[in-house]
Every structure is written in C-alpha cells, then in structure tokens.
Coordinates of C-alpha atoms in Angstrom, one line a residue:
Chain H
M1 CA 85.2 103.6 165.6
Q2 CA 87.8 104.7 163.1
R3 CA 89.4 106.8 165.9
Y4 CA 89.5 103.8 168.1
I5 CA 91.2 101.6 165.4
A6 CA 93.6 104.4 164.5
G7 CA 94.5 104.8 168.2
R8 CA 95.2 101.1 168.6
L9 CA 97.2 101.0 165.3
I10 CA 99.4 103.8 166.5
Q11 CA 99.9 102.0 169.8
C12 CA 101.0 98.9 168.0
L13 CA 103.4 100.8 165.8
V14 CA 105.0 102.5 168.8
T15 CA 105.4 99.0 170.4
L16 CA 107.1 97.7 167.3
L17 CA 109.3 100.8 167.2
V18 CA 110.4 100.1 170.8
I19 CA 111.1 96.4 170.0
S20 CA 113.1 97.3 166.8
L21 CA 115.1 99.8 168.9
L22 CA 115.8 97.2 171.5
V23 CA 116.9 94.6 168.9
F24 CA 119.0 97.2 167.1
A25 CA 120.7 98.3 170.3
L26 CA 121.4 94.7 171.3
A27 CA 122.9 94.0 167.8
R28 CA 125.4 96.9 168.3
L29 CA 126.4 95.3 171.6
T30 CA 127.3 92.0 170.0
G31 CA 130.4 93.7 168.8
N32 CA 131.7 94.9 165.5
P33 CA 130.1 92.8 162.7
L34 CA 133.4 93.2 160.8
D35 CA 135.2 91.0 163.3
V36 CA 132.9 88.2 162.4
M37 CA 132.9 88.7 158.7
M38 CA 136.6 89.5 157.9
P39 CA 139.7 87.4 158.2
V40 CA 141.8 88.3 161.3
D41 CA 144.7 89.5 159.1
A42 CA 142.5 91.8 156.9
S43 CA 144.3 95.0 156.1
A44 CA 143.1 98.4 157.4
E45 CA 142.1 99.6 154.0
L46 CA 140.1 96.5 153.3
Q47 CA 138.3 96.9 156.7
E48 CA 137.6 100.5 155.9
E49 CA 136.2 99.7 152.5
M50 CA 134.0 97.0 153.9
S51 CA 132.8 99.3 156.7
R52 CA 131.8 101.9 154.1
E53 CA 130.1 99.3 152.0
L54 CA 128.0 98.1 155.0
G55 CA 127.3 101.7 156.1
L56 CA 129.1 101.2 159.4
D57 CA 130.9 104.5 159.1
Q58 CA 127.6 106.4 159.2
P59 CA 126.2 107.9 162.5
V60 CA 124.1 105.5 164.6
Y61 CA 120.8 107.0 163.8
V62 CA 121.4 106.7 160.0
Q63 CA 122.3 103.1 160.6
Y64 CA 119.0 102.6 162.5
G65 CA 117.1 104.2 159.7
R66 CA 118.6 101.8 157.2
F67 CA 117.8 98.9 159.6
V68 CA 114.1 99.9 159.7
Q69 CA 114.1 100.5 155.9
Q70 CA 115.4 97.0 155.4
L71 CA 112.8 95.6 157.8
L72 CA 110.0 97.3 155.8
H73 CA 111.3 95.5 152.7
A74 CA 111.1 92.2 154.6
D75 CA 114.9 92.1 154.6
L76 CA 116.0 90.5 157.9
G77 CA 119.6 90.3 157.1
T78 CA 121.8 87.2 156.5
S79 CA 122.5 84.3 158.8
I80 CA 126.1 84.3 160.0
R81 CA 126.1 80.5 160.0
T82 CA 124.5 79.5 156.8
R83 CA 125.0 82.7 154.8
K84 CA 121.4 82.5 153.7
P85 CA 118.8 85.3 154.0
V86 CA 117.1 85.1 157.4
A87 CA 113.7 85.8 155.8
E88 CA 114.1 82.7 153.6
L89 CA 115.1 80.5 156.6
I90 CA 112.1 81.7 158.6
G91 CA 109.8 81.4 155.6
Q92 CA 110.7 77.7 155.2
R93 CA 110.0 76.9 158.9
L94 CA 107.1 79.2 159.7
P95 CA 104.3 76.9 158.4
N96 CA 105.5 74.1 160.7
T97 CA 105.3 76.3 163.7
L98 CA 101.9 77.7 162.8
K99 CA 100.5 74.1 162.3
L100 CA 101.9 72.9 165.6
V101 CA 100.5 75.9 167.5
S102 CA 97.1 75.6 165.8
F103 CA 96.9 71.9 166.7
S104 CA 97.9 72.7 170.3
V105 CA 95.3 75.4 170.6
A106 CA 92.6 73.1 169.2
M107 CA 93.7 70.4 171.7
A108 CA 93.6 72.8 174.6
L109 CA 90.2 74.2 173.8
L110 CA 88.7 70.8 173.1
L111 CA 89.5 69.9 176.7
A112 CA 89.1 73.3 178.3
F113 CA 85.6 74.1 177.1
P114 CA 83.8 71.2 178.7
L115 CA 86.0 71.3 181.8
G116 CA 85.4 75.0 182.4
V117 CA 81.7 74.8 181.8
I118 CA 81.1 71.7 183.9
A119 CA 83.3 73.1 186.7
A120 CA 81.0 76.2 186.8
T121 CA 77.7 74.4 186.6
R122 CA 78.7 72.0 189.4
K123 CA 80.6 74.5 191.5
G124 CA 82.2 72.9 194.5
G125 CA 81.6 69.4 193.3
L126 CA 84.1 66.7 192.3
W127 CA 84.1 67.9 188.7
D128 CA 85.0 71.4 189.9
V129 CA 87.9 70.1 192.0
G130 CA 89.0 68.0 189.1
A131 CA 89.0 70.9 186.6
R132 CA 90.9 73.1 189.0
T133 CA 93.5 70.4 189.6
V134 CA 94.0 70.1 185.8
A135 CA 94.4 73.8 185.6
L136 CA 96.9 73.8 188.5
F137 CA 99.0 71.1 186.9
G138 CA 98.8 72.8 183.5
Q139 CA 100.3 75.9 185.1
S140 CA 102.9 74.1 187.2
V141 CA 104.4 71.5 184.9
P142 CA 107.0 72.9 182.5
T143 CA 106.5 71.9 178.8
F144 CA 110.0 70.6 178.2
W145 CA 109.8 68.1 181.1
A146 CA 106.2 67.1 180.2
G147 CA 107.4 66.5 176.6
I148 CA 110.3 64.3 177.7
V149 CA 108.1 62.3 180.0
L150 CA 105.5 61.8 177.3
I151 CA 108.2 60.7 174.8
S152 CA 109.6 58.3 177.3
I153 CA 106.2 56.8 178.0
F154 CA 104.5 56.8 174.5
A155 CA 107.5 56.7 172.2
V156 CA 110.2 54.8 174.0
N157 CA 108.3 52.4 176.3
L158 CA 104.9 51.8 174.6
D159 CA 106.2 52.6 171.1
L160 CA 102.8 54.0 170.2
L161 CA 103.6 57.4 168.8
P162 CA 106.5 59.0 167.0
A163 CA 108.7 61.3 169.2
G164 CA 108.6 64.2 166.9
R165 CA 110.0 65.1 163.4
K166 CA 107.2 66.0 161.1
E167 CA 106.1 62.8 159.4
G168 CA 102.4 62.2 159.0
I169 CA 99.6 63.4 161.3
E170 CA 100.5 61.2 164.2
S171 CA 103.7 63.0 164.7
Y172 CA 101.6 66.0 165.7
V173 CA 100.1 64.2 168.7
L174 CA 102.8 64.4 171.3
P175 CA 104.1 67.9 170.6
A176 CA 100.6 69.3 170.4
V177 CA 99.5 67.7 173.6
T178 CA 102.6 69.0 175.3
L179 CA 102.2 72.6 174.1
G180 CA 98.5 72.6 174.4
L181 CA 98.1 71.0 177.8
F182 CA 101.2 72.4 179.6
G183 CA 101.6 75.6 177.7
F184 CA 99.4 77.6 180.1
M185 CA 96.6 77.6 177.4
L186 CA 94.5 74.9 179.0
A187 CA 95.1 76.2 182.5
G188 CA 94.2 79.8 181.5
V189 CA 91.1 78.9 179.5
V190 CA 89.7 76.6 182.2
R191 CA 90.1 79.2 184.9
L192 CA 88.9 82.1 182.9
L193 CA 85.9 80.2 181.4
R194 CA 84.9 78.9 184.9
G195 CA 85.0 82.4 186.3
S196 CA 83.1 83.9 183.5
M197 CA 80.5 81.1 183.4
L198 CA 79.9 81.7 187.1
D199 CA 79.3 85.4 186.5
V200 CA 77.0 84.7 183.5
L201 CA 75.0 82.0 185.3
D202 CA 74.2 84.5 188.0
S203 CA 72.8 87.1 185.5
E204 CA 69.2 88.1 185.0
Y205 CA 68.8 86.8 181.5
V206 CA 70.0 83.3 182.5
K207 CA 67.5 83.4 185.4
F208 CA 64.8 84.5 182.9
A209 CA 65.7 81.6 180.5
R210 CA 65.2 79.2 183.5
I211 CA 61.9 80.8 184.4
K212 CA 60.8 80.4 180.8
G213 CA 61.2 76.7 181.5
L214 CA 64.1 75.9 179.3
A215 CA 66.0 72.8 180.0
E216 CA 69.2 73.4 182.0
T217 CA 71.4 72.1 179.2
A218 CA 69.9 74.6 176.8
V219 CA 70.4 77.4 179.4
T220 CA 74.0 76.4 180.0
W221 CA 75.2 75.9 176.4
K222 CA 72.9 78.2 174.4
H223 CA 72.5 81.1 176.7
A224 CA 75.4 81.1 179.2
F225 CA 78.3 79.5 177.3
R226 CA 78.1 81.9 174.3
N227 CA 78.3 85.0 176.5
A228 CA 80.9 83.5 178.8
L229 CA 83.1 82.9 175.8
I230 CA 83.8 86.6 175.2
P231 CA 86.7 87.1 177.6
V232 CA 88.0 83.6 176.6
V233 CA 88.3 84.7 172.9
T234 CA 90.5 87.6 173.9
F235 CA 92.7 85.3 175.9
V236 CA 93.1 82.8 173.1
G237 CA 93.9 85.6 170.6
F238 CA 96.5 87.0 172.9
Y239 CA 97.9 83.6 173.7
F240 CA 98.3 82.3 170.2
G241 CA 101.3 84.6 169.8
I242 CA 102.7 83.7 173.2
L243 CA 102.4 80.0 172.4
M244 CA 104.5 80.7 169.2
A245 CA 107.3 82.0 171.4
G246 CA 106.7 79.1 173.9
S247 CA 107.0 76.6 171.0
V248 CA 110.8 77.2 171.0
V249 CA 111.0 74.8 173.9
V250 CA 108.6 72.2 172.6
E251 CA 110.2 72.3 169.1
T252 CA 113.6 71.7 170.7
V253 CA 112.3 68.7 172.7
F254 CA 110.6 67.1 169.6
A255 CA 113.2 68.2 167.0
W256 CA 110.4 70.0 165.2
P257 CA 111.5 71.9 162.2
G258 CA 109.9 75.2 163.1
I259 CA 111.0 78.7 163.8
G260 CA 111.5 77.9 167.5
R261 CA 114.0 75.2 166.7
L262 CA 115.6 77.6 164.3
A263 CA 116.0 80.1 167.2
F264 CA 117.4 77.4 169.4
E265 CA 120.0 76.4 166.9
A266 CA 120.9 80.0 166.3
V267 CA 121.7 80.4 170.1
Q268 CA 124.1 77.5 169.8
W269 CA 125.9 79.3 167.0
R270 CA 125.5 82.8 168.4
D271 CA 123.8 83.6 165.1
Y272 CA 122.3 86.9 166.1
P273 CA 120.5 87.9 162.8
V274 CA 118.4 84.7 162.9
I275 CA 117.3 85.2 166.5
Q276 CA 116.6 88.8 165.8
G277 CA 114.5 87.9 162.9
V278 CA 112.5 85.4 164.9
V279 CA 112.0 87.9 167.7
L280 CA 110.7 90.6 165.4
L281 CA 108.4 88.2 163.6
V282 CA 106.9 86.7 166.7
S283 CA 106.4 90.1 168.3
T284 CA 104.7 91.3 165.2
I285 CA 102.4 88.3 165.2
I286 CA 101.5 88.8 168.9
L287 CA 100.7 92.5 168.2
A288 CA 98.7 91.7 165.1
A289 CA 96.7 89.1 166.9
N290 CA 95.9 91.5 169.8
L291 CA 94.9 94.2 167.3
V292 CA 92.6 91.9 165.4
V293 CA 90.9 90.7 168.6
D294 CA 90.5 94.3 169.9
I295 CA 89.0 95.5 166.7
L296 CA 86.6 92.6 166.5
Y297 CA 85.4 93.5 170.0
A298 CA 84.9 97.1 169.2
Y299 CA 82.5 95.9 166.5
I300 CA 80.7 93.5 168.8
D301 CA 80.6 95.6 171.9
P302 CA 80.1 99.4 171.6
R303 CA 81.0 99.9 175.2
I304 CA 84.7 99.3 174.3
R305 CA 84.6 101.9 171.5
Y306 CA 83.4 104.7 173.7
G307 CA 84.7 103.5 177.0
Chain E
M1 CA 104.1 78.0 177.9
A2 CA 106.4 79.9 180.2
D3 CA 105.7 83.2 178.5
A4 CA 102.5 83.1 180.5
G5 CA 101.4 84.2 183.9
I6 CA 100.1 87.5 182.8
T7 CA 96.5 86.5 182.7
L8 CA 96.7 83.9 185.4
T9 CA 97.4 86.3 188.2
A10 CA 95.3 87.9 190.8
D11 CA 92.7 89.9 188.9
T12 CA 91.4 87.4 186.4
D13 CA 90.9 84.5 188.7
V14 CA 88.6 86.0 191.3
A15 CA 86.5 83.0 191.5
A16 CA 89.2 80.5 192.3
A17 CA 89.4 78.6 195.5
S18 CA 87.2 81.0 197.3
D19 CA 83.9 79.6 196.2
L20 CA 84.2 76.1 197.3
P21 CA 81.7 75.1 200.0
G22 CA 82.8 75.4 203.6
S23 CA 83.8 71.8 204.2
L24 CA 85.9 71.5 201.1
R25 CA 87.5 74.9 201.9
A26 CA 88.4 73.8 205.4
R27 CA 89.9 70.6 204.0
A28 CA 91.8 72.6 201.4
R29 CA 93.2 74.8 204.1
R30 CA 94.4 71.8 206.1
L31 CA 96.0 70.4 203.0
L32 CA 98.0 73.6 202.7
I33 CA 100.4 72.1 205.2
V34 CA 101.7 69.8 202.4
P35 CA 102.9 72.5 199.9
L36 CA 104.3 74.5 202.9
L37 CA 106.3 71.5 204.0
I38 CA 107.6 70.9 200.5
L39 CA 108.7 74.6 200.2
V40 CA 110.3 74.6 203.6
T41 CA 112.1 71.4 202.7
F42 CA 113.4 72.5 199.4
G43 CA 114.2 76.0 200.7
G44 CA 116.1 74.5 203.7
L45 CA 118.0 72.0 201.5
G46 CA 118.9 74.8 199.0
L47 CA 120.2 77.1 201.8
L48 CA 122.2 74.3 203.4
A49 CA 123.1 72.6 200.2
D50 CA 126.8 72.4 201.0
V51 CA 126.0 70.4 204.2
A52 CA 122.8 68.7 203.1
A53 CA 124.0 67.2 199.8
P54 CA 125.8 63.9 200.2
Y55 CA 128.4 64.7 197.5
P56 CA 129.8 67.9 196.0
P57 CA 127.5 68.6 193.0
N58 CA 130.3 68.5 190.4
Q59 CA 132.2 65.6 191.8
I60 CA 133.0 63.3 188.9
A61 CA 133.2 59.5 189.5
L62 CA 133.7 57.8 186.2
R63 CA 133.5 54.3 187.9
A64 CA 130.0 55.1 189.1
R65 CA 128.6 56.4 185.8
M66 CA 125.0 56.1 184.8
L67 CA 123.9 54.3 187.9
P68 CA 120.1 53.9 188.1
P69 CA 118.1 54.8 191.2
F70 CA 118.6 52.4 194.1
W71 CA 115.5 50.3 193.6
Q72 CA 116.4 49.3 190.1
E73 CA 118.9 46.6 189.2
G74 CA 122.4 47.9 189.5
G75 CA 121.5 50.9 191.6
R76 CA 123.2 51.7 194.9
L77 CA 121.9 53.1 198.1
A78 CA 124.9 55.5 198.1
H79 CA 123.3 57.2 195.1
P80 CA 119.6 56.9 195.8
L81 CA 118.5 58.7 192.6
G82 CA 121.3 57.4 190.5
T83 CA 124.2 59.2 188.7
D84 CA 124.7 60.9 185.4
R85 CA 127.1 60.2 182.5
L86 CA 130.0 61.7 184.5
G87 CA 129.1 59.8 187.7
R88 CA 127.8 62.9 189.4
D89 CA 125.2 62.2 192.1
I90 CA 121.7 63.2 191.0
T91 CA 120.4 63.7 194.5
S92 CA 123.2 66.2 195.3
R93 CA 122.8 68.0 192.1
I94 CA 119.0 68.4 192.7
I95 CA 119.7 69.8 196.1
H96 CA 122.2 72.3 194.8
G97 CA 119.8 73.1 191.9
A98 CA 117.1 74.0 194.5
R99 CA 119.3 76.9 195.6
V100 CA 119.8 78.2 192.1
S101 CA 116.1 77.9 191.2
I102 CA 114.7 79.5 194.3
A103 CA 117.4 82.2 194.3
A104 CA 116.6 83.1 190.7
G105 CA 112.9 83.2 191.4
L106 CA 113.2 85.4 194.4
A107 CA 115.8 87.7 192.9
A108 CA 114.0 88.3 189.6
V109 CA 110.7 89.0 191.4
A110 CA 112.5 91.4 193.8
V111 CA 114.0 93.3 190.9
G112 CA 110.8 93.4 188.8
G113 CA 108.6 94.0 191.9
V114 CA 110.5 97.0 193.2
I115 CA 110.8 98.7 189.8
G116 CA 107.2 97.9 188.8
T117 CA 105.7 99.0 192.1
L118 CA 107.5 102.3 192.0
L119 CA 106.4 103.0 188.4
G120 CA 102.9 101.8 189.2
L121 CA 102.7 104.2 192.2
I122 CA 103.9 107.1 190.1
S123 CA 101.7 106.3 187.1
G124 CA 98.5 105.8 189.2
Y125 CA 99.0 108.8 191.5
F126 CA 100.2 111.5 189.2
G127 CA 98.3 110.5 186.1
R128 CA 98.5 112.7 183.0
W129 CA 101.4 112.3 180.5
I130 CA 103.6 110.2 182.9
D131 CA 100.7 107.7 183.3
T132 CA 100.3 107.5 179.5
L133 CA 104.0 107.0 179.1
I134 CA 104.4 104.3 181.7
M135 CA 101.3 102.4 180.6
R136 CA 102.3 102.4 177.0
A137 CA 105.7 101.0 178.0
T138 CA 103.8 98.4 180.1
D139 CA 101.7 97.3 177.1
A140 CA 104.8 97.0 175.0
M141 CA 106.5 94.9 177.6
L142 CA 103.5 92.6 178.1
S143 CA 103.4 91.8 174.4
L144 CA 107.1 90.8 174.2
P145 CA 107.9 87.1 173.6
I146 CA 109.9 86.8 176.8
I147 CA 111.7 83.5 176.1
L148 CA 112.9 84.8 172.8
I149 CA 114.1 88.1 174.3
A150 CA 116.0 86.2 176.9
L151 CA 117.6 84.1 174.2
L152 CA 118.6 87.3 172.5
F153 CA 120.2 88.6 175.7
A154 CA 121.9 85.3 176.3
V155 CA 123.5 85.5 172.8
V156 CA 124.6 89.1 173.2
F157 CA 125.9 89.0 176.8
G158 CA 126.5 85.3 177.3
P159 CA 124.5 83.3 179.7
S160 CA 125.0 84.1 183.4
F161 CA 123.0 84.2 186.6
R162 CA 123.1 88.0 186.7
N163 CA 122.0 88.5 183.1
L164 CA 119.2 86.1 183.6
I165 CA 117.9 88.0 186.6
L166 CA 118.2 91.3 184.8
V167 CA 116.2 90.1 181.8
L168 CA 113.5 88.5 183.8
G169 CA 113.2 91.5 186.1
L170 CA 113.1 93.8 183.1
V171 CA 110.2 92.0 181.6
M172 CA 108.4 91.4 184.8
W173 CA 108.1 95.0 186.2
A174 CA 105.2 95.6 183.8
R175 CA 102.9 93.1 185.6
F176 CA 103.6 94.8 188.9
A177 CA 103.2 98.3 187.5
R178 CA 99.8 97.4 186.0
L179 CA 98.5 95.9 189.2
V180 CA 99.8 98.7 191.4
R181 CA 98.5 101.5 189.1
G182 CA 95.0 100.0 189.2
E183 CA 95.1 99.7 193.0
V184 CA 96.3 103.3 193.4
L185 CA 93.5 104.6 191.2
T186 CA 90.9 103.0 193.5
W187 CA 92.5 104.2 196.7
K188 CA 93.5 107.7 195.8
E189 CA 89.9 108.9 195.6
R190 CA 89.2 107.9 199.1
E191 CA 88.5 110.5 201.8
F192 CA 91.4 109.7 204.0
V193 CA 93.7 110.4 201.1
A194 CA 92.0 113.7 200.5
L195 CA 92.2 114.5 204.2
A196 CA 95.9 113.7 204.2
R197 CA 96.3 116.1 201.3
V198 CA 94.5 118.8 203.0
A199 CA 96.6 118.3 206.1
G200 CA 99.6 119.1 203.9
C201 CA 101.1 115.7 203.3
S202 CA 103.5 115.5 200.4
P203 CA 102.7 113.2 197.5
F204 CA 105.6 111.0 198.6
R205 CA 104.2 110.7 202.1
I206 CA 100.7 110.0 200.9
L207 CA 101.9 107.2 198.7
Q208 CA 104.1 105.8 201.4
R209 CA 101.9 106.1 204.4
H210 CA 98.4 106.1 203.2
I211 CA 98.2 104.3 199.9
F212 CA 101.0 101.7 199.8
P213 CA 99.9 99.8 203.0
N214 CA 96.6 99.1 201.3
I215 CA 98.3 97.6 198.3
V216 CA 100.6 95.2 200.1
N217 CA 98.2 92.3 200.1
P218 CA 97.5 92.0 196.3
L219 CA 101.2 92.7 195.8
V220 CA 102.2 89.7 198.0
V221 CA 99.8 87.5 196.0
L222 CA 101.1 88.6 192.7
A223 CA 104.7 88.2 193.8
T224 CA 104.1 84.7 195.1
L225 CA 102.6 83.5 191.8
Q226 CA 105.3 85.2 189.9
V227 CA 108.1 83.3 191.7
G228 CA 106.6 80.1 190.4
W229 CA 106.5 81.5 186.9
V230 CA 110.1 82.7 187.0
I231 CA 111.3 79.3 188.2
I232 CA 109.7 77.7 185.2
V233 CA 111.1 80.3 182.8
E234 CA 114.6 80.0 184.3
A235 CA 114.4 76.2 183.9
S236 CA 113.2 76.6 180.3
L237 CA 116.1 78.9 179.5
S238 CA 118.7 76.7 181.2
F239 CA 117.1 73.8 179.2
L240 CA 117.8 75.8 176.0
G241 CA 121.3 76.6 177.1
A242 CA 120.6 80.3 177.6
G243 CA 120.1 80.3 181.4
I244 CA 122.5 79.4 184.1
P245 CA 125.7 78.2 182.5
P246 CA 127.3 74.8 183.4
P247 CA 128.7 73.4 185.5
T248 CA 126.4 75.1 188.1
P249 CA 123.7 72.5 188.6
S250 CA 120.3 73.8 187.6
W251 CA 117.2 71.7 187.1
G252 CA 116.6 72.9 183.6
A253 CA 120.1 72.0 182.4
M254 CA 119.9 68.6 184.2
I255 CA 116.7 67.8 182.3
A256 CA 118.4 68.9 179.0
D257 CA 121.3 66.6 179.8
G258 CA 119.0 63.7 180.3
R259 CA 117.2 64.2 177.0
S260 CA 119.8 62.6 174.9
H261 CA 119.8 59.5 177.2
I262 CA 116.1 59.1 177.3
T263 CA 116.0 55.6 175.9
T264 CA 118.6 54.3 178.4
A265 CA 118.6 56.5 181.5
W266 CA 115.1 57.9 182.2
W267 CA 116.1 59.0 185.7
L268 CA 118.4 61.8 184.5
S269 CA 115.6 64.0 183.3
F270 CA 112.8 62.6 185.5
F271 CA 113.9 63.5 189.0
P272 CA 115.0 67.1 188.5
G273 CA 111.6 67.6 186.8
V274 CA 109.8 66.1 189.7
A275 CA 111.6 68.6 192.0
L276 CA 110.7 71.4 189.7
V277 CA 107.0 70.5 189.5
L278 CA 106.8 70.0 193.3
V279 CA 108.2 73.4 194.0
V280 CA 106.2 75.3 191.4
L281 CA 103.0 73.4 192.3
S282 CA 103.5 74.3 196.0
I283 CA 104.1 78.0 195.2
N284 CA 101.0 78.1 193.0
L285 CA 98.9 76.5 195.7
L286 CA 100.3 78.9 198.3
G287 CA 99.6 81.8 196.0
D288 CA 96.0 80.7 195.5
W289 CA 95.5 80.4 199.2
L290 CA 97.1 83.7 199.9
R291 CA 94.8 85.3 197.5
D292 CA 91.8 84.0 199.4
F293 CA 93.3 84.9 202.7
L294 CA 94.8 88.3 202.0
D295 CA 92.6 89.8 199.4
P296 CA 89.4 90.9 201.2
R297 CA 87.5 91.5 198.0
T298 CA 87.8 87.9 196.8
R299 CA 87.2 86.7 200.4
N300 CA 83.9 88.5 200.5
L301 CA 82.8 86.7 197.4
T302 CA 82.1 83.6 199.3

C-alpha cells in the first residue's frame, strides 16, 4: 500500500517537473524580461545591474533552480500589468472558480445519475434514446455558445436570471448550467454510468438479489447503482480539475471574477506570469485530484494495489 | 468543457449505440444519412468557399451594417443570415469559417495521430524502459489543462493557424499513443506474430505488416471523434482570442464578436454556433456509428 502511494506520488512529482520545465522554457521564449521592465533608453550599465539583480546573468539551469525554489515558496512572480504578486491575484479569484465548478458538477450529477440509471434499466427504450441524445448534445455543443444562447433567452428576452457577475445565488444558475451541462461532465457521466450499470445489472449478485425476491427498485438503486458508481467517481475526480480549466471559457462569457477570467484578461495583455501561475495551479489541482481518487481506490479495492 | 474527450473515446463507451434493439438500430443506421449529408455539405462549401460564398468574407459594406436575417423586419434576401457591425455577410463568413474549422480539425488530428501512433507502436512492442518512458509522458500530457496551455502558447508565439495545430497536435498524441499501445499489447502475443518473428521478420516489418493493419479500425474511430473535439477546442480558443487571428473568419471568433451585441443582434453569435454544433454533432454521430461498424469487439456485444 505504502509502495503504491509512494509510486503514484513520484509519478505526480515527475509530471509537475515536466510542466514546470515547459512553463519555464516558454517563459524564456517570450523574450528578455528586461525589455518589458526597463525604459527603452536605459543605459548599458543599468541594464547589466538589473540583469544581475534578477539573476539573468546566471546559467539557465541556475535560473530554473531559482524558479522552482520560488514556486516552492508559493512565489508565482509579479503581474506585468498590475505589478501585483500573481499569487495574490489568484488567491482573490480562486474561491469564485471553485464555487462555480462545484455548482456545475452538482448540477451535472443531479441530472446524470437518474438519466444514466434509467437508460440502463430500460435499455433500448425511449428513455435510453433520450439519455443518449442528451449525452450527444452535451458533447457536441460548445460551452461558450451555449452560454450566449442561454443569456439571450433567460437574461435578455425573458429577464428571468442575471447574465453573470457574482451577485447572489441566482447569478450561479446560468454559468453553472452552462459548464455542467455542456462541459462534457454530463455527457461523460451519463455514458459511463449507463455502461457500468449495464455491466453490473448482468452480474451474479444482482441476479441473486432478484431471486431473493427484492423489488426491482431496491435491486437497481441499492445493489446495482452503488457498484456502478465506482468508475464514475474516478471520472468525476479527474474531471473536476479539467472543468477548472474549461471554466476559462464560461467565466469569460459570464464576466465571472474567477481565475479563468483572470487568465483570459492576461492573454489580452500578454501578461505571461499570470497565465503561467494559473496553468501551474490548475495542473497541480488536476494532479492532486487524480492522486486522491487513486489512493482512495487502493483502499477500497485491493486489486488495484497489487495489480 | 473542451478539455475533454479523453474518457469519451472508444474504450469507455463500449455499450453505446450497439445495444439498441434491431429495429431501432436499423432506423439509426438509416438516419446516418443526415449527418453524412451535413458533413459533405459543409466540407464541400469549405473547399469551394471562394466560389460558394456569395461575398468575399471580409468585404466591408458600411451601408449594410447589422442587417438581421431575411425573415426579420429590415432583413434582405441578399444577406439571408444578416450582416455584422462592418456589414460583412454572415453567410459568406460561415462558409469560409467551415474551411478553417475543418482544416484545423483534420490537420491537428493528423499531426497528433501520426506521432501518437508511432510512439504507441514502439511503446507497446518494445516494452521495458522505453515503454515506461513513453507512458509516463502520456500520463503527464493527459493531465495538462489543454486550453490553458494553448493560451500560454498563444501569448508566447502569437496566435496563428500553424501554432494552433502544433499545440493541439502536441497534446493529442498522448490519446493515440495510449490506444495504440494497448492494442499492440493484445496483438503481439498472437501466434501469427510469433511465426513472423520465427520466419525472420524485423520488428519494423512485424509492426507494419502484421500488427498495424489490425489496429486501423479503432484508430479510425478515435481519429473521427477527435476531429469533433479539436473543432470545439479550436473554436473555444478563437473565441478567447488565442486561436485563429482576425480577419480570417472563424466560427469561434464570430461568436465572440456577437457577444457584445447580444441584446441587439442575436444573429451574430447564433448562426456560426449552429454551424459549429451541426458539424460536431454529425462527426460524433459518425464516430459512434463507425465504432459499431468497424470495431468487431463492440459489434459482438449485441
């Protein structure tokens, strides 16, 4: 067990190392940071002094070492545009993104659980076709367009719901519906749950529960559903992080003050340190979510530990 | 959203369309003609955009600004889907946008597919340290937030079609590598491969002649579904201003343009989005059908 966790932990660290190298290499390619920071007519001595102060006269591997060291101290650098520490900018916005993504996941699961289960129990029927159609649309409609259409229907024409900006609980409805229903989460869970329910419903212990004379609802929800959930939980854990990245688009549509919107604004200003910070943070969250799910499974299912 | 597709591809969804009862399946197959027609239409329009579009995509006509579609008051038949704030014809821009979207989808999948297939073949056949190395890299790639990485690239290199394809291809190879490796592992233990080895075939020849032909079908299914995914990601990036730079008409950028006029000119965002959804929906339907048809293992499930 400990060996398994240690192995997975090392794997995550290696991945983080690869990502930090990528980000660092790309940062070098944006050009000399001095060009951005110094006035055009700065003297050669001044440039040299600044370069020494920032450590730019050191070999590249030393610079990378410093970069990693700063990361380990949660120092993500300074925004070129606002001159504020990136960690602070992200810290202010992160809760908004986390809340939005959590709402979206809840929304998606609330719909996907009944749909996936009913689709499997009435395989081939109208419900099944309906569930698969929902999944197909969830997979084929881009979030940003869905968001705009929803705004134009519910905010502009019907004037029922606010078109974003975080004010009160009802401002969550449209962005969360957009991200949850069209962010692949709903589609993925419906398909996965349907498939895994079909497998489980065909198993011996479900047949046995039926022979015992249990009502079909009890068999479906108490015996089959719980076991069918196992692959779904992995998927949801994995997708939580992916949705955080996907929320860039939804936050832009709804002017949502989260880290995605922060990244979008940074693109407009070519504010590299900010995007770099968001990329590193979201990657870390994705990896951490995967790791937690994997470790939980190793506890639940010994086959994974020794497999 | 668009950072998806990893789990929605061939292997997870074994029980998709294949387990509908016979009559529904037959009906579904007949219905396949609709997505095929849609794809052929958009593909043809995209190819022949210069001839098929009624106006040049960037022709500005300030007198005909913000015209609504023809059935609304003030609309003209000359601009059936209306015009934007510069008087550019929406219909023509959608037709030219089809070229960009489909080209991006095919090019990125080609780049990622070729690299991923080669690495997957090597990884699966030779095993050992090279397998570990390639699979670790694959895991790392699959946990990258793709949209954000693409934003990073756009800021560093500036948005351009070529950079977009490179980024998407670079993150996509991992999906192909993982699929191909798994397939190679199941085929390389077969007797005909062992016989080929005894007969003195080189690893290269075994992979090319004896293993690869067996992998083509799942590969085609994955590639098809990935094209739809890439089209959505490309549109998302263009929407964020990190995809295909203006004035080249792209669906994502058109939808972004319309966002600021949402209270007055709904058609600006609506129609490019409809085109996008129609194409991606058709590709996904086709992919699901191809999986049933080409992948014998899922076919046998019925």
